[in-house]
Short mmCIF file of C-alpha atoms and ligand atoms in Angstrom, two decimals:
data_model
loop_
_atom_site.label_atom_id
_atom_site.label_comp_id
_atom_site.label_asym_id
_atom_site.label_seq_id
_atom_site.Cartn_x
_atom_site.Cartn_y
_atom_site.Cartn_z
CA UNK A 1 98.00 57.97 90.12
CA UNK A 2 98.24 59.02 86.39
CA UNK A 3 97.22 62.33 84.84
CA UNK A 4 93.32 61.57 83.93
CA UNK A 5 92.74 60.60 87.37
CA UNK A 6 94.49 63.31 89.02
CA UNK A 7 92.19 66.06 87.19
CA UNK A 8 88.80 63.74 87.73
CA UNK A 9 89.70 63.93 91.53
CA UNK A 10 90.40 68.20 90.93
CA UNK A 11 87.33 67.99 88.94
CA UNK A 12 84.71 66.21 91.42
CA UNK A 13 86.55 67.98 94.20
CA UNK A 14 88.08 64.52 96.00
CA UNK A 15 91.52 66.15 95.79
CA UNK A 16 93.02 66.98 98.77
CA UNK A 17 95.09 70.32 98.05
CA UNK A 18 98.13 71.70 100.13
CA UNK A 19 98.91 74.84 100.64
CA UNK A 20 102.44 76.13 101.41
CA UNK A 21 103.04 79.54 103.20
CA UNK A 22 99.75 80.76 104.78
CA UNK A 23 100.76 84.28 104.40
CA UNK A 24 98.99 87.16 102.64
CA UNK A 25 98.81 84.91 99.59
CA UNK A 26 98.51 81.43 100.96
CA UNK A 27 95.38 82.28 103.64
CA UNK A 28 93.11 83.76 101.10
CA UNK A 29 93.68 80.69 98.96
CA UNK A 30 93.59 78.04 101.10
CA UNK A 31 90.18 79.73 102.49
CA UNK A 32 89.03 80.05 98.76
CA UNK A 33 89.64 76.21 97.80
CA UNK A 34 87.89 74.89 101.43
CA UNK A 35 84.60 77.36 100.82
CA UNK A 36 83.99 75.31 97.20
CA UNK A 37 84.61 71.98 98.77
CA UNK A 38 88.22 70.44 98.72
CA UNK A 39 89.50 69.29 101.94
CA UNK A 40 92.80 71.45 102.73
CA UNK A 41 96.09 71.07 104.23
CA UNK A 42 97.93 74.45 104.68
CA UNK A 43 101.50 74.10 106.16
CA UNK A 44 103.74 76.44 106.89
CA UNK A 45 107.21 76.67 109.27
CA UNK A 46 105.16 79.74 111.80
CA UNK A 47 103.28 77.20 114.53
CA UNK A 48 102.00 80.81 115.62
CA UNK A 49 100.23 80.74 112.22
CA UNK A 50 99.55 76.75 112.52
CA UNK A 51 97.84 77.19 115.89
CA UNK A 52 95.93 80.28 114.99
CA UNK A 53 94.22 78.99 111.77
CA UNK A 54 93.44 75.62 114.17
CA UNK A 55 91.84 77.58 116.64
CA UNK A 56 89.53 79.34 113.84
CA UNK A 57 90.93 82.63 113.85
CA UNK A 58 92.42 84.84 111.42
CA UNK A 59 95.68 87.09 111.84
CA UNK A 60 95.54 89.14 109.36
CA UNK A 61 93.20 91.99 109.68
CA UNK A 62 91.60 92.12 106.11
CA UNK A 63 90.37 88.20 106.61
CA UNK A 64 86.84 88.02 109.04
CA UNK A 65 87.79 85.17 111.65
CA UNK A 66 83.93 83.89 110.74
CA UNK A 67 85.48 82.57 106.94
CA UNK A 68 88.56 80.79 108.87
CA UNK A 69 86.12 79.38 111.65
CA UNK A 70 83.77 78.03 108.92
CA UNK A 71 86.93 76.56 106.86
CA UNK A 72 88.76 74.90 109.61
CA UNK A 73 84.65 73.30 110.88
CA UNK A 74 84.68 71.72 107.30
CA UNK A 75 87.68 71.97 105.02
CA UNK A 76 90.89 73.40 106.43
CA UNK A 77 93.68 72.27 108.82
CA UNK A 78 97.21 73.85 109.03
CA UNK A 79 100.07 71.74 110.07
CA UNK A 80 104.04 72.81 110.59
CA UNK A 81 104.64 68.48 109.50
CA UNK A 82 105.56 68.31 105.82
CA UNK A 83 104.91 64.66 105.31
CA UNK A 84 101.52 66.03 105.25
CA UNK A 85 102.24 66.41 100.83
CA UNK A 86 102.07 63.22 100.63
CA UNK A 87 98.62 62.90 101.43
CA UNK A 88 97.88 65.46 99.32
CA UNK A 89 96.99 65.85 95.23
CA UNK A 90 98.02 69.18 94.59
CA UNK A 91 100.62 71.21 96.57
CA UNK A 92 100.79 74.98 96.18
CA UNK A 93 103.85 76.96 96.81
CA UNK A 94 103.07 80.89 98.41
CA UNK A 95 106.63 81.74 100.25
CA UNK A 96 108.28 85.10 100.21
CA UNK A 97 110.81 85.96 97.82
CA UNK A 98 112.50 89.45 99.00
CA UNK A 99 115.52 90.70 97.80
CA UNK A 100 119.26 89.33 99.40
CA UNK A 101 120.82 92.53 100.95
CA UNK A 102 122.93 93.29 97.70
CA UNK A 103 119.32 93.18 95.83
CA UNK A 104 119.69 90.05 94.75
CA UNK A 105 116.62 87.49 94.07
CA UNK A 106 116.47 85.46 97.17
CA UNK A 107 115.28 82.01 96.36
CA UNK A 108 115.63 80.13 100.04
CA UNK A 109 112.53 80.24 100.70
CA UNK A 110 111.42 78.43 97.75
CA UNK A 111 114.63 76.35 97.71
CA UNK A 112 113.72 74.96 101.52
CA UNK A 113 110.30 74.30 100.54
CA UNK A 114 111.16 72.21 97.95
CA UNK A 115 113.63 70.24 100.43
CA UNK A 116 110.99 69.68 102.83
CA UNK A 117 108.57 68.45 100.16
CA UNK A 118 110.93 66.01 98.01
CA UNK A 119 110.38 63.16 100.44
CA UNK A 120 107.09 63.15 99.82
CA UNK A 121 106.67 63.74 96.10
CA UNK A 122 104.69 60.83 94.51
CA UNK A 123 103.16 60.37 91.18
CA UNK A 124 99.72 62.32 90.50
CA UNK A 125 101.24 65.27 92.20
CA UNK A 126 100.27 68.48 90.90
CA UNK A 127 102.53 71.39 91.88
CA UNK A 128 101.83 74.97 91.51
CA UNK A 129 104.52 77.65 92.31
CA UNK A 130 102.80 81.17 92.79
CA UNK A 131 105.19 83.45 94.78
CA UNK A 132 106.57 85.74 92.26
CA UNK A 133 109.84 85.24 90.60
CA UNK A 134 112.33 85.82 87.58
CA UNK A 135 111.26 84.01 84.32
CA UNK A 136 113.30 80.60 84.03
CA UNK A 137 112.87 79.54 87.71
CA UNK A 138 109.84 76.85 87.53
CA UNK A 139 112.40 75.32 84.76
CA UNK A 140 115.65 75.78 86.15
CA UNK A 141 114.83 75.22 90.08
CA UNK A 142 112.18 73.55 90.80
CA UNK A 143 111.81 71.16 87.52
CA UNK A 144 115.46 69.96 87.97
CA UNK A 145 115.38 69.47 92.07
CA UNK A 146 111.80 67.41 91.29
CA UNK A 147 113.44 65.48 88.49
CA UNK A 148 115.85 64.14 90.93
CA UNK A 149 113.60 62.16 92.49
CA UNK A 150 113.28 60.12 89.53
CA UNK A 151 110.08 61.03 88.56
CA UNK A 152 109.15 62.65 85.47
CA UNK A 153 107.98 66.23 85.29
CA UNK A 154 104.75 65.87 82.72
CA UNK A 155 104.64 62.07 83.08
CA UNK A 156 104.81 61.27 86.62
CA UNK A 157 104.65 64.38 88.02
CA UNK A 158 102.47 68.04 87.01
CA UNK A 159 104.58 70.94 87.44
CA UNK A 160 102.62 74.63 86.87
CA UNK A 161 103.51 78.29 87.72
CA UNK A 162 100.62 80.50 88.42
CA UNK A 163 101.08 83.78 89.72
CA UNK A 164 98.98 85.04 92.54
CA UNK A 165 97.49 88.75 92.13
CA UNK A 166 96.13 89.15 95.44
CA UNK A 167 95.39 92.33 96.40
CA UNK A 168 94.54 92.65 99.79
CA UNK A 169 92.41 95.27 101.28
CA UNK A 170 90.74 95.30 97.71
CA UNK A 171 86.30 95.51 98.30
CA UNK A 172 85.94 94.67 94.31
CA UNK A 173 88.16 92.15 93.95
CA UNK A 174 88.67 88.59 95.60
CA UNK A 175 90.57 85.17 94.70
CA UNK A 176 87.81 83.76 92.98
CA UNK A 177 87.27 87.14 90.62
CA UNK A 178 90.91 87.67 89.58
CA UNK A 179 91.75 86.34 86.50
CA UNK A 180 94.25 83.85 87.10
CA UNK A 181 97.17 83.00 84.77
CA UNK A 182 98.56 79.65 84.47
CA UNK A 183 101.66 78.16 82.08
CA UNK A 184 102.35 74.42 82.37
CA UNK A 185 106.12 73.00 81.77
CA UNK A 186 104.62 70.56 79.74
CA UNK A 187 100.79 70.14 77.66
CA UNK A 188 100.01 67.68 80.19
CA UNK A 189 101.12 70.16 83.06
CA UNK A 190 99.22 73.03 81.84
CA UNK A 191 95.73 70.95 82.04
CA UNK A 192 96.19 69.47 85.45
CA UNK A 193 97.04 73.19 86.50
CA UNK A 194 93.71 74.25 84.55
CA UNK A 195 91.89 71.76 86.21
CA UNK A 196 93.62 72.88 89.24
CA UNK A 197 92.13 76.28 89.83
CA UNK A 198 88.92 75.53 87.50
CA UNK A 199 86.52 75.16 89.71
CA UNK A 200 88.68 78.08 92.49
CA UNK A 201 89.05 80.82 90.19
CA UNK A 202 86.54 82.14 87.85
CA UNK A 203 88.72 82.33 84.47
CA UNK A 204 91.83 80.38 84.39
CA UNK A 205 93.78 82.50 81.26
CA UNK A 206 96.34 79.37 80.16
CA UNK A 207 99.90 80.81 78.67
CA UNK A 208 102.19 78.54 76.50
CA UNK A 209 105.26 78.37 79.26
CA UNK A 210 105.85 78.57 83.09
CA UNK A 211 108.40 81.23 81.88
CA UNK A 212 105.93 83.58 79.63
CA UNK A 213 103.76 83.28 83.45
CA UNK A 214 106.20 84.13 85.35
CA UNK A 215 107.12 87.37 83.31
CA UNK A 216 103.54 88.10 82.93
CA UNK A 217 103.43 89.20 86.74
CA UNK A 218 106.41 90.66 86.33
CA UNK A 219 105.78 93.20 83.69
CA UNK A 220 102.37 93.58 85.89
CA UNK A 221 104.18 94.74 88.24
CA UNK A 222 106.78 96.55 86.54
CA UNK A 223 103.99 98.29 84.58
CA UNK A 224 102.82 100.06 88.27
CA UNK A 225 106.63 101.10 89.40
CA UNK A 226 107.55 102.46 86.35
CA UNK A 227 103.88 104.48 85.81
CA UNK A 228 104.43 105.40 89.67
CA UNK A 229 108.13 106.55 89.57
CA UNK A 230 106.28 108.42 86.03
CA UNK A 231 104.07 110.17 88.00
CA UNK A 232 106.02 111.29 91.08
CA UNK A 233 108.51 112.70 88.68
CA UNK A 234 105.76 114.60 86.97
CA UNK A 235 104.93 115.66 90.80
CA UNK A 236 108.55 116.87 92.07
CA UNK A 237 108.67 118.85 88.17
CA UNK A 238 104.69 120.43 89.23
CA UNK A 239 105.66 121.11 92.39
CA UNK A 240 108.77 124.00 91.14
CA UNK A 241 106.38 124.82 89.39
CA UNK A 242 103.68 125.64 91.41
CA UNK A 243 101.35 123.29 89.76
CA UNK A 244 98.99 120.75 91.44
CA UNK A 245 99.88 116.96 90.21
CA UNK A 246 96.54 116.17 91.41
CA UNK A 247 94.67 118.51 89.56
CA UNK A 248 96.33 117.49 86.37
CA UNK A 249 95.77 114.08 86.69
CA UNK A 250 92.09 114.60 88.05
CA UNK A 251 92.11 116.74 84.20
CA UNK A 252 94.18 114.12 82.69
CA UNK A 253 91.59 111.40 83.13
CA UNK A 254 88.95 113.01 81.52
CA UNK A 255 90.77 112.03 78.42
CA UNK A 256 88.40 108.61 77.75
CA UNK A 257 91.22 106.90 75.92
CA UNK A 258 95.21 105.99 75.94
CA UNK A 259 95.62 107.57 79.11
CA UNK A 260 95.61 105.58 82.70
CA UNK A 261 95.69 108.32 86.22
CA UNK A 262 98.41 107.01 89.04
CA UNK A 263 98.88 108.86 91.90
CA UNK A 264 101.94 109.83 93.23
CA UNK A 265 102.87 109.13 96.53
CA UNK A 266 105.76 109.21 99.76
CA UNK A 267 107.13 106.20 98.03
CA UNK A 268 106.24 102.47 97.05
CA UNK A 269 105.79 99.64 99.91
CA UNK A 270 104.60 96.32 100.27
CA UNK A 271 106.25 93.08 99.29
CA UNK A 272 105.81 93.35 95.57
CA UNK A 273 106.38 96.80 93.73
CA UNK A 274 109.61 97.48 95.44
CA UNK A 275 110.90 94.15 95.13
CA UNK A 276 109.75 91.97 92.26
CA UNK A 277 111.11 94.29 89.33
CA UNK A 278 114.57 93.57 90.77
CA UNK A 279 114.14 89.83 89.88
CA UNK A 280 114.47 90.38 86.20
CA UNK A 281 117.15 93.09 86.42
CA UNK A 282 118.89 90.25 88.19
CA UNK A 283 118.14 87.93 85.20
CA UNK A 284 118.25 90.01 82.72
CA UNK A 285 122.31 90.42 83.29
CA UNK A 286 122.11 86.90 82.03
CA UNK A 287 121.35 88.29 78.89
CA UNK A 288 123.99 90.97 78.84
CA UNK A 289 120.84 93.96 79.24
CA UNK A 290 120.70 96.59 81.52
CA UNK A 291 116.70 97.20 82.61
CA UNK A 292 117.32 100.82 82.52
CA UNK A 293 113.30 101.61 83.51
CA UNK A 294 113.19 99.37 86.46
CA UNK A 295 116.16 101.08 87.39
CA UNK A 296 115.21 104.74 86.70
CA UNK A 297 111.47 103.98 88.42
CA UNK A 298 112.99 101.98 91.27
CA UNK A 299 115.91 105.41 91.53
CA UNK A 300 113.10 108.07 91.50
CA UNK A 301 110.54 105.92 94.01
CA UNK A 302 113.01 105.00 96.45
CA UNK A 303 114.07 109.05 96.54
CA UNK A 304 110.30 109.79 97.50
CA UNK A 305 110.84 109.48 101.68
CA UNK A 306 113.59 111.80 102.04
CA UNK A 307 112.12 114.23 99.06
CA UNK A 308 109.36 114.39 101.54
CA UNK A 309 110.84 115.01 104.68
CA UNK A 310 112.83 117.84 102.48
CA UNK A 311 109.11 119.54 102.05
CA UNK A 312 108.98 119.14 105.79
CA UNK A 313 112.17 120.77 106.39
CA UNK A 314 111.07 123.71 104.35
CA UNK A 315 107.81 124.09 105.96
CA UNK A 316 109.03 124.03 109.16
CA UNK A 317 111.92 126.35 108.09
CA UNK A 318 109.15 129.11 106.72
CA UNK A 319 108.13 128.93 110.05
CA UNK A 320 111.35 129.74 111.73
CA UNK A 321 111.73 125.85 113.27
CA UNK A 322 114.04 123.80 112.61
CA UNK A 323 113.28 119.96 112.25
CA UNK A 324 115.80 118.91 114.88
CA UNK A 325 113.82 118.82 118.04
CA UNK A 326 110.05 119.32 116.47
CA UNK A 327 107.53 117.36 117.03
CA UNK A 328 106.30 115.37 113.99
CA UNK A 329 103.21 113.01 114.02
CA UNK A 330 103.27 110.73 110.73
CA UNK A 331 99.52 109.76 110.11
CA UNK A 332 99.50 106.08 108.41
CA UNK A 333 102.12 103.41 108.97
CA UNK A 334 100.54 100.93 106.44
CA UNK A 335 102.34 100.88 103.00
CA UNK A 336 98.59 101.58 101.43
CA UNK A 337 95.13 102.95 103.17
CA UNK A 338 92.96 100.21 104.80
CA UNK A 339 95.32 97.66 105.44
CA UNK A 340 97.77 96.86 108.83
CA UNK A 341 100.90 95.73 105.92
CA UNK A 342 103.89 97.97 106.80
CA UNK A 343 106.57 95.91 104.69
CA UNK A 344 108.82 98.47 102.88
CA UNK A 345 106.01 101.32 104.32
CA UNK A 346 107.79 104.23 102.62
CA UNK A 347 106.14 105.69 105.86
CA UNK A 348 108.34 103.83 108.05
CA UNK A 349 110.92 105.27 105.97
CA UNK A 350 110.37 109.02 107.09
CA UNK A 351 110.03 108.19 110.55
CA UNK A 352 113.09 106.63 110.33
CA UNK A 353 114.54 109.84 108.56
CA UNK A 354 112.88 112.44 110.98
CA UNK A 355 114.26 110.53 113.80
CA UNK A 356 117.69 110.63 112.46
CA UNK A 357 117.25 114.15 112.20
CA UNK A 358 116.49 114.83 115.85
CA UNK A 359 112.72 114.77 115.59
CA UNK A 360 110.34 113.50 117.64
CA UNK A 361 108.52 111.45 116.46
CA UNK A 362 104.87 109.76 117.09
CA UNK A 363 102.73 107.90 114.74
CA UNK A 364 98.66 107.08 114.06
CA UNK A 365 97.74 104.23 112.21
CA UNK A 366 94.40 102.76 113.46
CA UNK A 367 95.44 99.52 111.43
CA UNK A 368 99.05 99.41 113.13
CA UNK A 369 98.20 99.86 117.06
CA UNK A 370 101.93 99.15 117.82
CA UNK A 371 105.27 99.43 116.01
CA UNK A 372 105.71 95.86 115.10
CA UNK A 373 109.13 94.02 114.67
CA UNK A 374 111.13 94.95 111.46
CA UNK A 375 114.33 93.38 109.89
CA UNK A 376 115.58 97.15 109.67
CA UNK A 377 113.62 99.16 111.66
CA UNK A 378 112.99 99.54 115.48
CA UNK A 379 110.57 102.00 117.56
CA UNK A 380 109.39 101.84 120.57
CA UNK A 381 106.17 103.50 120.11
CA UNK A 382 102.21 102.77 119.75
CA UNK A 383 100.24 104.75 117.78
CA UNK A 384 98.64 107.16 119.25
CA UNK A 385 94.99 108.72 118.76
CA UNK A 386 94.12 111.72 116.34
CA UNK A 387 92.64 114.51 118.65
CA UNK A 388 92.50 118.03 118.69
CA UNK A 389 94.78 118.21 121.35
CA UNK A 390 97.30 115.22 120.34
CA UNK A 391 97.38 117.56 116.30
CA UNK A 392 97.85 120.78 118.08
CA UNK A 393 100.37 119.85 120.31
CA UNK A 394 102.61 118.92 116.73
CA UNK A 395 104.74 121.28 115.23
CA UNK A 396 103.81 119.39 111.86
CA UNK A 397 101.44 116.23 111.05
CA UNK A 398 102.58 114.42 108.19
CA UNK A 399 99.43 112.78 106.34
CA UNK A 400 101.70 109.38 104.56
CA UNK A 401 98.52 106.66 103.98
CA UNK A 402 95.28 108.02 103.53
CA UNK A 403 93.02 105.31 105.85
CA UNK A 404 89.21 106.05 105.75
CA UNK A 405 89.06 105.83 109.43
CA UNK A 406 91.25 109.38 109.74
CA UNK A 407 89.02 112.02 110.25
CA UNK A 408 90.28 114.64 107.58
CA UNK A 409 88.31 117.68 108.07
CA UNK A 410 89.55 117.13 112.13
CA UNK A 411 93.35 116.70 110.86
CA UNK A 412 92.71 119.53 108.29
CA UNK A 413 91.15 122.11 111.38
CA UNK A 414 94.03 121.02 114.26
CA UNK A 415 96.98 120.36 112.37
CA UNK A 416 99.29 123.84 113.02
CA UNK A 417 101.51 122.28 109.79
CA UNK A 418 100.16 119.66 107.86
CA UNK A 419 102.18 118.03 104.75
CA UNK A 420 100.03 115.89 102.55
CA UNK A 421 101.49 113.20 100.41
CA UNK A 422 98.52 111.71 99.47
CA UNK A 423 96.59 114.53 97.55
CA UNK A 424 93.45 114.79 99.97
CA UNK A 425 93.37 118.37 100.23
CA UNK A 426 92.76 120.12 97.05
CA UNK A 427 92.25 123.15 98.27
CA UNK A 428 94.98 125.63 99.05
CA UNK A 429 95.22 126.47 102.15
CA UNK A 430 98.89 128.46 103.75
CA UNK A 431 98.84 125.97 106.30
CA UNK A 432 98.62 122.64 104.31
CA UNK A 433 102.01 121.80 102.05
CA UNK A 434 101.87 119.19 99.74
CA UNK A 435 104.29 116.64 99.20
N1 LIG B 1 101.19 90.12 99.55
C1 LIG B 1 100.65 90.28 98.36
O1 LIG B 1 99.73 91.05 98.18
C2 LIG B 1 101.18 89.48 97.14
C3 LIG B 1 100.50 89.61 95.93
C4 LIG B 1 100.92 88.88 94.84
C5 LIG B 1 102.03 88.04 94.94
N2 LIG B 1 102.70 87.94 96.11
C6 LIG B 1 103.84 87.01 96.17
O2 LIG B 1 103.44 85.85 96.88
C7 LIG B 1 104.53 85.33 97.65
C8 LIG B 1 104.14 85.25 99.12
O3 LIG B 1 103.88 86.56 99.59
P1 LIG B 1 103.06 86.84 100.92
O4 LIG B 1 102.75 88.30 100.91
O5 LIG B 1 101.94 85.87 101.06
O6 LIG B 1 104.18 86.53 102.02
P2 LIG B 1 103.93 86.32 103.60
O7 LIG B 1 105.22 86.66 104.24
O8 LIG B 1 102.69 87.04 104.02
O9 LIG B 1 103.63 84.77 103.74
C9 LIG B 1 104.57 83.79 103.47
C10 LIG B 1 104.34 82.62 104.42
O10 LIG B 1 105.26 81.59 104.08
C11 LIG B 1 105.73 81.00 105.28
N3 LIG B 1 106.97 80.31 104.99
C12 LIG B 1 108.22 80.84 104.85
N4 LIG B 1 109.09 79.87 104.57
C13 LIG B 1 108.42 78.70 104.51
C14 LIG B 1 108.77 77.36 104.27
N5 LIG B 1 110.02 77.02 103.99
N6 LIG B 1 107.80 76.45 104.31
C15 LIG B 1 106.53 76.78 104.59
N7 LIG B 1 106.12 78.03 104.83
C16 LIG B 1 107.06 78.99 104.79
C17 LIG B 1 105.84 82.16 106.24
O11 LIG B 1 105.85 81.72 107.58
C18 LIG B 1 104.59 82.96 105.88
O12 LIG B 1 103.48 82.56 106.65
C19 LIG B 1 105.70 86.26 97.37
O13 LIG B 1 106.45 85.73 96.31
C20 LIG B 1 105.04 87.55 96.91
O14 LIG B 1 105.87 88.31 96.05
C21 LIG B 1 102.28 88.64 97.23
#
């Protein structure tokens, strides 16, 4: 199939798209391109996943089971078999990509997605890499592996890289109503990737290279850890000095120009903030320069778990406790309110601290009902409910992600010691310390 009739089938919706990695990015998608009309192959290596989406239901808590139930009726099926991308027009790539141990991009997801797909690369294809990455690696990884099929990247074959922005939990924004950036290896790339999410996506916002895309969600993201790692500096200097952060940035705002609030925080979660800036320190050594603000942010965010438990050690000290042997309930496992995603949860972090410091610990998290399985991390617990009687019986309630469903006024009225680290309580109060 050549390029014109590749982006007539995107256009009058014929093309079949596949979706790779059904994850927090892939789902949304793949739900997103079935509701407008394209028939839909998701695949990914989880048959947990596979079986799940076949049966209609959803596993992740933010996506109503009705949308996947109506999808998989019409548009959708999910498969573990890769020779499914043959059958398909456009194949979309949504794998992780954490860090290696030594914080190091880790490219094997992408690099065994590729593998499985080669076999079944044909002319026509349109492929779309969205999973965040350094600058250089539509180019340097997947162009070249492609390439060696033969076929030619821009003749034969479309090669795009899009980034997602998904942000999940969000009420004002979905798929179709983020802006969605695309760069193209080639001219001839760039349209069938326009023509790709056209009729998906609201505004497609076309860039002049897969690499000015791919740093595009990069300095997105960069942008948020270095104005967060900002602002919980500015709350560790207001704290000594007896200042409320939150009051100055409530002030701050008022300003109606040049000036943008973030919140401070126990830390930064979730599988982008902490991670993705490390991608271009990584390829920036290529260059011979040292990304001193990624650094500095990524120093002064990653310090924000144990600066907090050091509030709680102080609190409970005033008190005449010591931490070793209190009883500490952490309210909010989730890395942000409103969601059930606990991946790099700086509030995973201070459990994991308290409990190395003899506490005992419980958490709440009406999103997280038990403490799932983590590469680094392992509890035995569930969470348990906020009463009266389960705050009272604490020696100190840590407040780490502010959920709506936590009753605040009840956590404010039971709690003996509560630490806040999400600026809910304004008011002073000699039982409330915040952190
Ligand atoms: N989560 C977010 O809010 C968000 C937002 C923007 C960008 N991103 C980026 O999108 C990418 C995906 O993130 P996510 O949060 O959706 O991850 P995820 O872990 O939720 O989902 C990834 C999915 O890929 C599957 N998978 C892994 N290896 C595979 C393979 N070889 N073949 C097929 N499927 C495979 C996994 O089973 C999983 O279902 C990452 O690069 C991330 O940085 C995430």
């Amino acid at each position: 199939m050549d390029k014109n009739s590749l982006i007539e089938r995107l256009h009058n919706k014929s093309a079949i798209v596949g979706i790779i990695g059904l994850g927090y990015v892939g789902l949304p998608l793949a739900l997103r391109f079935s509701k407008v009309g394209y028939k839909v192959i998701g695949i990914d290596i989880d048959e947990e996943k596979v079986n799940c989406l076949n049966q209609g239901k959803s596993y992740l808590e933010h996506i109503a089971e009705e949308r996947v139930k109506t999808a998989v009726e019409y548009h959708l099926q999910a498969s573990c078999d890769f020779s499914n991308a043959s059958e398909c027009d456009a194949l979309i790539l949504c794998v992780p990509t954490p860090l290696t141990k030594c914080r190091e991009p880790d490219l094997s997801y992408i690099l065994k997605t590729i593998e499985s797909i080669l076999p079944h690369i044909r002319p026509g294809h349109v492929i779309s890499l969205e999973s965040t990455t350094y600058p250089g690696t539509t180019e340097e990884v997947l162009k070249v592996r492609l390439e060696s099929t033969g076929y030619k990247v821009g003749k034969d074959i479309f090669l795009v890289y899009s980034p997602e922005r998904e942000d999940p939990g969000n009420p004002e924004y979905v798929t179709a109503t983020i802006p969605k950036v695309c760069g193209g290896s080639t001219p001839q790339c760039l349209e069938a990737g326009i023509a790709l999410y056209d009729n998906v996506i609201n505004k497609v916002v076309p860039v002049s290279s897969t690499q000015t895309a791919e740093m595009t969600k990069l300095l997105e993201n960069i942008h948020r850890s270095v104005n967060i790692g900002l602002v919980n500096e500015m709350k560790i200097i207001a704290d000594k000095m007896g200042i409320d952060i939150h009051e100055v940035i409530h002030a701050a705002s008022t300003k109606p120009f040049g000036f943008v609030p973030y919140y401070p925080g126990p830390g930064i979660g979730g599988h982008c903030i902490p991670i993705d800036p490390f991608y271009l320190t990584w390829k920036a050594r290529e260059y011979g320069i040292h990304t001193r603000f990624i650094e500095l942010a990524g120093e002064v965010n990653s310090a924000m778990p144990a600066w907090v438990v050091g509030k709680v050690m102080e609190a409970l000290n005033a008190r005449k406790k010591a931490l070793n042997g209190s009883r500490i309930l952490v309210l909010g496992l989730a890395y942000k309110k409103n969601i059930a995603d606990v991946r790099e949860s700086p509030a995973v972090e201070i459990l994991e601290l308290l409990h190395e410091k003899g506490a005992d610990v419980s958490y709440s998290d009406p999103h997280v009902l038990k403490f799932p399985m983590m590469r680094e991390h392992d509890f035995d617990l569930e969470s348990v409910p906020v009463t009266p009687e389960n705050l009272s019986a604490c020696d100190c309630v840590i407040l780490a992600t502010a959920h709506h469903g936590f009753d605040f006024d009840l956590i404010r009225e039971h709690s003996p010691l509560l630490v806040d680290t999400r600026g809910v309580y304004l008011d002073e109060e000699p039982h409330i310390v915040k952190a």
